[in-house]
Amino acid sequence: MENFEQYTDEELIEQMHAGRTEVENYLINKYKGLVLKKAHVMFLAGGETEDLIQEGMIGLFNALRDYNPDKNTSFSTFANRSEEHTSELQSPMRI
């Protein structure tokens, strides 16, 4: 098993876009904790935990698919904004 920690997220995403599915699995697991943390915070504000986790994971999948390193932003920033945008689109009410 390759040590993906030696690469930046941006390098890994380039590998993922080239067809390396094991890289996608690594990145999903790497960022899943962030999704769970954000879902917990939003749950305290009145959301349903499972729904919030699903929305966050959709945002993460979208970020992995849509990230473009030529836009001069880090993947973590892009992923954070993608998850927030997905939640805003799918949530009937923001508190």
GROMACS .gro file of N, CA, C and O in nm:
model
  380
    1MET      N    1   0.084  -0.119   0.000
    1MET     CA    2   0.000   0.000   0.000
    1MET      C    3   0.088   0.125   0.000
    1MET      O    4   0.180   0.136   0.079
    2GLU      N    5   0.058   0.215  -0.087
    2GLU     CA    6   0.138   0.336  -0.102
    2GLU      C    7   0.111   0.433   0.014
    2GLU      O    8  -0.001   0.443   0.063
    3ASN      N    9   0.213   0.507   0.052
    3ASN     CA   10   0.200   0.608   0.157
    3ASN      C   11   0.157   0.740   0.092
    3ASN      O   12   0.240   0.815   0.042
    4PHE      N   13   0.028   0.768   0.095
    4PHE     CA   14  -0.025   0.888   0.031
    4PHE      C   15   0.007   1.016   0.108
    4PHE      O   16  -0.004   1.125   0.054
    5GLU      N   17   0.047   1.002   0.233
    5GLU     CA   18   0.077   1.119   0.315
    5GLU      C   19   0.197   1.198   0.263
    5GLU      O   20   0.214   1.314   0.299
    6GLN      N   21   0.276   1.136   0.178
    6GLN     CA   22   0.393   1.207   0.125
    6GLN      C   23   0.355   1.305   0.014
    6GLN      O   24   0.438   1.385  -0.029
    7TYR      N   25   0.230   1.301  -0.031
    7TYR     CA   26   0.184   1.389  -0.139
    7TYR      C   27   0.092   1.497  -0.085
    7TYR      O   28   0.024   1.478   0.016
    8THR      N   29   0.087   1.609  -0.154
    8THR     CA   30  -0.012   1.711  -0.118
    8THR      C   31  -0.148   1.665  -0.168
    8THR      O   32  -0.159   1.579  -0.257
    9ASP      N   33  -0.253   1.723  -0.112
    9ASP     CA   34  -0.388   1.690  -0.159
    9ASP      C   35  -0.402   1.720  -0.308
    9ASP      O   36  -0.464   1.645  -0.382
   10GLU      N   37  -0.342   1.830  -0.350
   10GLU     CA   38  -0.351   1.870  -0.490
   10GLU      C   39  -0.286   1.766  -0.582
   10GLU      O   40  -0.341   1.732  -0.688
   11GLU      N   41  -0.173   1.713  -0.540
   11GLU     CA   42  -0.106   1.608  -0.618
   11GLU      C   43  -0.191   1.481  -0.622
   11GLU      O   44  -0.202   1.414  -0.725
   12LEU      N   45  -0.251   1.449  -0.508
   12LEU     CA   46  -0.335   1.330  -0.502
   12LEU      C   47  -0.458   1.343  -0.591
   12LEU      O   48  -0.499   1.247  -0.656
   13ILE      N   49  -0.514   1.461  -0.595
   13ILE     CA   50  -0.634   1.480  -0.679
   13ILE      C   51  -0.598   1.466  -0.826
   13ILE      O   52  -0.676   1.410  -0.904
   14GLU      N   53  -0.482   1.514  -0.863
   14GLU     CA   54  -0.438   1.492  -1.002
   14GLU      C   55  -0.428   1.343  -1.032
   14GLU      O   56  -0.471   1.298  -1.139
   15GLN      N   57  -0.375   1.265  -0.937
   15GLN     CA   58  -0.367   1.120  -0.954
   15GLN      C   59  -0.507   1.058  -0.962
   15GLN      O   60  -0.533   0.968  -1.042
   16MET      N   61  -0.597   1.108  -0.877
   16MET     CA   62  -0.734   1.057  -0.877
   16MET      C   63  -0.801   1.085  -1.010
   16MET      O   64  -0.867   0.998  -1.067
   17HIS      N   65  -0.785   1.206  -1.061
   17HIS     CA   66  -0.845   1.242  -1.190
   17HIS      C   67  -0.786   1.158  -1.304
   17HIS      O   68  -0.850   1.143  -1.408
   18ALA      N   69  -0.666   1.104  -1.283
   18ALA     CA   70  -0.603   1.016  -1.382
   18ALA      C   71  -0.651   0.872  -1.369
   18ALA      O   72  -0.606   0.785  -1.443
   19GLY      N   73  -0.741   0.846  -1.272
   19GLY     CA   74  -0.801   0.714  -1.263
   19GLY      C   75  -0.762   0.629  -1.143
   19GLY      O   76  -0.802   0.514  -1.135
   20ARG      N   77  -0.687   0.683  -1.049
   20ARG     CA   78  -0.644   0.603  -0.932
   20ARG      C   79  -0.752   0.610  -0.823
   20ARG      O   80  -0.755   0.702  -0.742
   21THR      N   81  -0.841   0.512  -0.822
   21THR     CA   82  -0.953   0.512  -0.728
   21THR      C   83  -0.909   0.496  -0.583
   21THR      O   84  -0.978   0.544  -0.492
   22GLU      N   85  -0.795   0.432  -0.560
   22GLU     CA   86  -0.748   0.417  -0.422
   22GLU      C   87  -0.713   0.554  -0.361
   22GLU      O   88  -0.722   0.572  -0.240
   23VAL      N   89  -0.676   0.648  -0.445
   23VAL     CA   90  -0.648   0.784  -0.397
   23VAL      C   91  -0.778   0.851  -0.354
   23VAL      O   92  -0.783   0.917  -0.251
   24GLU      N   93  -0.883   0.831  -0.431
   24GLU     CA   94  -1.013   0.887  -0.394
   24GLU      C   95  -1.058   0.833  -0.258
   24GLU      O   96  -1.103   0.909  -0.172
   25ASN      N   97  -1.043   0.703  -0.237
   25ASN     CA   98  -1.080   0.643  -0.108
   25ASN      C   99  -0.999   0.703   0.006
   25ASN      O  100  -1.052   0.730   0.114
   26TYR      N  101  -0.869   0.724  -0.018
   26TYR     CA  102  -0.783   0.784   0.085
   26TYR      C  103  -0.832   0.925   0.120
   26TYR      O  104  -0.845   0.960   0.238
   27LEU      N  105  -0.861   1.006   0.018
   27LEU     CA  106  -0.903   1.144   0.043
   27LEU      C  107  -1.040   1.150   0.111
   27LEU      O  108  -1.063   1.234   0.198
   28ILE      N  109  -1.130   1.062   0.073
   28ILE     CA  110  -1.261   1.058   0.139
   28ILE      C  111  -1.243   1.026   0.286
   28ILE      O  112  -1.302   1.092   0.372
   29ASN      N  113  -1.162   0.927   0.317
   29ASN     CA  114  -1.137   0.893   0.458
   29ASN      C  115  -1.064   1.006   0.531
   29ASN      O  116  -1.092   1.033   0.648
   30LYS      N  117  -0.974   1.074   0.463
   30LYS     CA  118  -0.900   1.184   0.524
   30LYS      C  119  -0.994   1.298   0.565
   30LYS      O  120  -0.979   1.356   0.672
   31TYR      N  121  -1.090   1.330   0.481
   31TYR     CA  122  -1.178   1.445   0.505
   31TYR      C  123  -1.311   1.408   0.571
   31TYR      O  124  -1.388   1.497   0.607
   32LYS      N  125  -1.337   1.281   0.591
   32LYS     CA  126  -1.463   1.240   0.652
   32LYS      C  127  -1.478   1.297   0.793
   32LYS      O  128  -1.586   1.337   0.834
   33GLY      N  129  -1.368   1.303   0.868
   33GLY     CA  130  -1.373   1.360   1.003
   33GLY      C  131  -1.418   1.505   1.003
   33GLY      O  132  -1.495   1.547   1.090
   34LEU      N  133  -1.374   1.581   0.904
   34LEU     CA  134  -1.416   1.721   0.893
   34LEU      C  135  -1.566   1.729   0.865
   34LEU      O  136  -1.637   1.811   0.923
   35VAL      N  137  -1.615   1.642   0.779
   35VAL     CA  138  -1.758   1.638   0.748
   35VAL      C  139  -1.837   1.606   0.875
   35VAL      O  140  -1.937   1.673   0.905
   36LEU      N  141  -1.793   1.506   0.951
   36LEU     CA  142  -1.863   1.469   1.074
   36LEU      C  143  -1.861   1.582   1.176
   36LEU      O  144  -1.962   1.610   1.242
   37LYS      N  145  -1.750   1.652   1.187
   37LYS     CA  146  -1.739   1.764   1.281
   37LYS      C  147  -1.835   1.876   1.242
   37LYS      O  148  -1.906   1.930   1.327
   38LYS      N  149  -1.839   1.909   1.114
   38LYS     CA  150  -1.929   2.016   1.070
   38LYS      C  151  -2.075   1.974   1.086
   38LYS      O  152  -2.159   2.056   1.121
   39ALA      N  153  -2.105   1.847   1.061
   39ALA     CA  154  -2.242   1.799   1.078
   39ALA      C  155  -2.284   1.810   1.224
   39ALA      O  156  -2.398   1.845   1.255
   40HIS      N  157  -2.193   1.780   1.315
   40HIS     CA  158  -2.223   1.789   1.458
   40HIS      C  159  -2.254   1.933   1.497
   40HIS      O  160  -2.350   1.959   1.569
   41VAL      N  161  -2.177   2.027   1.447
   41VAL     CA  162  -2.201   2.169   1.477
   41VAL      C  163  -2.337   2.212   1.424
   41VAL      O  164  -2.413   2.279   1.493
   42MET      N  165  -2.369   2.171   1.302
   42MET     CA  166  -2.498   2.209   1.243
   42MET      C  167  -2.613   2.137   1.312
   42MET      O  168  -2.723   2.190   1.322
   43PHE      N  169  -2.589   2.014   1.363
   43PHE     CA  170  -2.692   1.941   1.437
   43PHE      C  171  -2.731   2.021   1.560
   43PHE      O  172  -2.849   2.033   1.593
   44LEU      N  173  -2.634   2.078   1.628
   44LEU     CA  174  -2.662   2.158   1.746
   44LEU      C  175  -2.747   2.280   1.712
   44LEU      O  176  -2.819   2.332   1.796
   45ALA      N  177  -2.740   2.324   1.585
   45ALA     CA  178  -2.818   2.438   1.542
   45ALA      C  179  -2.956   2.396   1.489
   45ALA      O  180  -3.031   2.479   1.440
   46GLY      N  181  -2.989   2.267   1.495
   46GLY     CA  182  -3.123   2.224   1.459
   46GLY      C  183  -3.135   2.131   1.339
   46GLY      O  184  -3.245   2.103   1.295
   47GLY      N  185  -3.026   2.083   1.285
   47GLY     CA  186  -3.033   1.993   1.170
   47GLY      C  187  -3.042   1.848   1.212
   47GLY      O  188  -3.020   1.814   1.328
   48GLU      N  189  -3.077   1.760   1.119
   48GLU     CA  190  -3.079   1.616   1.142
   48GLU      C  191  -2.941   1.561   1.112
   48GLU      O  192  -2.889   1.580   1.002
   49THR      N  193  -2.881   1.489   1.205
   49THR     CA  194  -2.742   1.445   1.194
   49THR      C  195  -2.716   1.365   1.067
   49THR      O  196  -2.624   1.397   0.992
   50GLU      N  197  -2.793   1.261   1.041
   50GLU     CA  198  -2.768   1.177   0.923
   50GLU      C  199  -2.782   1.257   0.794
   50GLU      O  200  -2.704   1.239   0.701
   51ASP      N  201  -2.882   1.343   0.787
   51ASP     CA  202  -2.900   1.425   0.668
   51ASP      C  203  -2.782   1.518   0.647
   51ASP      O  204  -2.734   1.537   0.536
   52LEU      N  205  -2.734   1.577   0.755
   52LEU     CA  206  -2.621   1.668   0.747
   52LEU      C  207  -2.494   1.597   0.704
   52LEU      O  208  -2.415   1.649   0.625
   53ILE      N  209  -2.474   1.475   0.754
   53ILE     CA  210  -2.356   1.397   0.715
   53ILE      C  211  -2.365   1.364   0.566
   53ILE      O  212  -2.266   1.378   0.492
   54GLN      N  213  -2.483   1.323   0.520
   54GLN     CA  214  -2.499   1.291   0.378
   54GLN      C  215  -2.474   1.414   0.291
   54GLN      O  216  -2.408   1.405   0.188
   55GLU      N  217  -2.526   1.529   0.331
   55GLU     CA  218  -2.502   1.652   0.256
   55GLU      C  219  -2.353   1.685   0.252
   55GLU      O  220  -2.300   1.727   0.150
   56GLY      N  221  -2.287   1.668   0.365
   56GLY     CA  222  -2.144   1.695   0.372
   56GLY      C  223  -2.064   1.601   0.283
   56GLY      O  224  -1.969   1.643   0.215
   57MET      N  225  -2.101   1.475   0.280
   57MET     CA  226  -2.031   1.379   0.195
   57MET      C  227  -2.055   1.407   0.047
   57MET      O  228  -1.965   1.394  -0.035
   58ILE      N  229  -2.176   1.450   0.013
   58ILE     CA  230  -2.204   1.491  -0.126
   58ILE      C  231  -2.114   1.609  -0.162
   58ILE      O  232  -2.055   1.613  -0.270
   59GLY      N  233  -2.102   1.705  -0.071
   59GLY     CA  234  -2.013   1.819  -0.095
   59GLY      C  235  -1.869   1.775  -0.114
   59GLY      O  236  -1.798   1.828  -0.200
   60LEU      N  237  -1.825   1.678  -0.035
   60LEU     CA  238  -1.688   1.628  -0.047
   60LEU      C  239  -1.668   1.558  -0.181
   60LEU      O  240  -1.568   1.582  -0.250
   61PHE      N  241  -1.762   1.473  -0.221
   61PHE     CA  242  -1.752   1.406  -0.352
   61PHE      C  243  -1.748   1.509  -0.465
   61PHE      O  244  -1.669   1.497  -0.558
   62ASN      N  245  -1.833   1.611  -0.455
   62ASN     CA  246  -1.834   1.716  -0.558
   62ASN      C  247  -1.701   1.790  -0.562
   62ASN      O  248  -1.651   1.823  -0.669
   63ALA      N  249  -1.646   1.818  -0.445
   63ALA     CA  250  -1.518   1.888  -0.440
   63ALA      C  251  -1.408   1.806  -0.503
   63ALA      O  252  -1.325   1.859  -0.578
   64LEU      N  253  -1.406   1.676  -0.475
   64LEU     CA  254  -1.304   1.589  -0.536
   64LEU      C  255  -1.319   1.586  -0.688
   64LEU      O  256  -1.221   1.586  -0.761
   65ARG      N  257  -1.440   1.584  -0.734
   65ARG     CA  258  -1.466   1.580  -0.878
   65ARG      C  259  -1.433   1.714  -0.946
   65ARG      O  260  -1.376   1.717  -1.054
   66ASP      N  261  -1.467   1.824  -0.881
   66ASP     CA  262  -1.462   1.955  -0.946
   66ASP      C  263  -1.336   2.036  -0.919
   66ASP      O  264  -1.316   2.139  -0.983
   67TYR      N  265  -1.254   1.993  -0.826
   67TYR     CA  266  -1.137   2.073  -0.789
   67TYR      C  267  -1.043   2.093  -0.909
   67TYR      O  268  -1.014   2.000  -0.983
   68ASN      N  269  -1.000   2.218  -0.925
   68ASN     CA  270  -0.906   2.253  -1.032
   68ASN      C  271  -0.788   2.326  -0.969
   68ASN      O  272  -0.802   2.440  -0.924
   69PRO      N  273  -0.669   2.265  -0.966
   69PRO     CA  274  -0.554   2.328  -0.901
   69PRO      C  275  -0.510   2.457  -0.970
   69PRO      O  276  -0.441   2.539  -0.910
   70ASP      N  277  -0.552   2.478  -1.093
   70ASP     CA  278  -0.515   2.600  -1.166
   70ASP      C  279  -0.585   2.724  -1.111
   70ASP      O  280  -0.550   2.836  -1.148
   71LYS      N  281  -0.683   2.705  -1.024
   71LYS     CA  282  -0.758   2.819  -0.968
   71LYS      C  283  -0.688   2.882  -0.848
   71LYS      O  284  -0.740   2.974  -0.787
   72ASN      N  285  -0.570   2.832  -0.813
   72ASN     CA  286  -0.487   2.888  -0.705
   72ASN      C  287  -0.557   2.893  -0.569
   72ASN      O  288  -0.549   2.993  -0.498
   73THR      N  289  -0.623   2.785  -0.535
   73THR     CA  290  -0.677   2.770  -0.401
   73THR      C  291  -0.646   2.629  -0.354
   73THR      O  292  -0.635   2.538  -0.436
   74SER      N  293  -0.628   2.612  -0.225
   74SER     CA  294  -0.597   2.478  -0.174
   74SER      C  295  -0.721   2.390  -0.182
   74SER      O  296  -0.834   2.440  -0.179
   75PHE      N  297  -0.699   2.260  -0.187
   75PHE     CA  298  -0.813   2.170  -0.192
   75PHE      C  299  -0.896   2.180  -0.064
   75PHE      O  300  -1.019   2.180  -0.069
   76SER      N  301  -0.831   2.191   0.051
   76SER     CA  302  -0.907   2.195   0.177
   76SER      C  303  -1.002   2.315   0.181
   76SER      O  304  -1.116   2.303   0.226
   77THR      N  305  -0.957   2.431   0.131
   77THR     CA  306  -1.044   2.548   0.124
   77THR      C  307  -1.159   2.524   0.027
   77THR      O  308  -1.275   2.552   0.056
   78PHE      N  309  -1.127   2.469  -0.090
   78PHE     CA  310  -1.228   2.440  -0.190
   78PHE      C  311  -1.330   2.340  -0.137
   78PHE      O  312  -1.452   2.358  -0.154
   79ALA      N  313  -1.284   2.235  -0.071
   79ALA     CA  314  -1.373   2.133  -0.016
   79ALA      C  315  -1.464   2.191   0.090
   79ALA      O  316  -1.584   2.161   0.095
   80ASN      N  317  -1.410   2.276   0.175
   80ASN     CA  318  -1.489   2.340   0.280
   80ASN      C  319  -1.601   2.423   0.219
   80ASN      O  320  -1.716   2.415   0.261
   81ARG      N  321  -1.569   2.500   0.118
   81ARG     CA  322  -1.670   2.583   0.052
   81ARG      C  323  -1.771   2.498  -0.025
   81ARG      O  324  -1.890   2.529  -0.027
   82SER      N  325  -1.727   2.390  -0.086
   82SER     CA  326  -1.818   2.301  -0.160
   82SER      C  327  -1.919   2.238  -0.066
   82SER      O  328  -2.038   2.230  -0.096
   83GLU      N  329  -1.873   2.194   0.051
   83GLU     CA  330  -1.964   2.133   0.148
   83GLU      C  331  -2.064   2.235   0.198
   83GLU      O  332  -2.183   2.206   0.209
   84GLU      N  333  -2.020   2.356   0.225
   84GLU     CA  334  -2.112   2.461   0.272
   84GLU      C  335  -2.215   2.493   0.164
   84GLU      O  336  -2.333   2.509   0.193
   85HIS      N  337  -2.170   2.502   0.040
   85HIS     CA  338  -2.260   2.533  -0.071
   85HIS      C  339  -2.364   2.422  -0.088
   85HIS      O  340  -2.482   2.449  -0.106
   86THR      N  341  -2.323   2.297  -0.079
   86THR     CA  342  -2.416   2.184  -0.091
   86THR      C  343  -2.520   2.189   0.020
   86THR      O  344  -2.639   2.171  -0.004
   87SER      N  345  -2.477   2.218   0.142
   87SER     CA  346  -2.570   2.226   0.255
   87SER      C  347  -2.670   2.338   0.236
   87SER      O  348  -2.788   2.324   0.265
   88GLU      N  349  -2.625   2.452   0.186
   88GLU     CA  350  -2.714   2.564   0.163
   88GLU      C  351  -2.819   2.532   0.057
   88GLU      O  352  -2.935   2.570   0.069
   89LEU      N  353  -2.781   2.458  -0.047
   89LEU     CA  354  -2.874   2.423  -0.153
   89LEU      C  355  -2.977   2.321  -0.108
   89LEU      O  356  -3.091   2.325  -0.152
   90GLN      N  357  -2.939   2.229  -0.020
   90GLN     CA  358  -3.026   2.119   0.014
   90GLN      C  359  -3.103   2.141   0.144
   90GLN      O  360  -3.203   2.074   0.167
   91SER      N  361  -3.060   2.232   0.228
   91SER     CA  362  -3.128   2.255   0.353
   91SER      C  363  -3.248   2.348   0.333
   91SER      O  364  -3.234   2.453   0.271
   92PRO      N  365  -3.365   2.312   0.385
   92PRO     CA  366  -3.481   2.398   0.366
   92PRO      C  367  -3.472   2.528   0.446
   92PRO      O  368  -3.534   2.625   0.410
   93MET      N  369  -3.394   2.529   0.554
   93MET     CA  370  -3.386   2.648   0.637
   93MET      C  371  -3.249   2.655   0.701
   93MET      O  372  -3.199   2.556   0.753
   94ARG      N  373  -3.188   2.772   0.693
   94ARG     CA  374  -3.059   2.794   0.761
   94ARG      C  375  -3.084   2.879   0.883
   94ARG      O  376  -3.158   2.975   0.880
   95ILE      N  377  -3.021   2.842   0.994
   95ILE     CA  378  -3.038   2.917   1.118
   95ILE      C  379  -2.921   3.010   1.134
   95ILE      O  380  -2.810   2.979   1.112
   0.00000   0.00000   0.00000
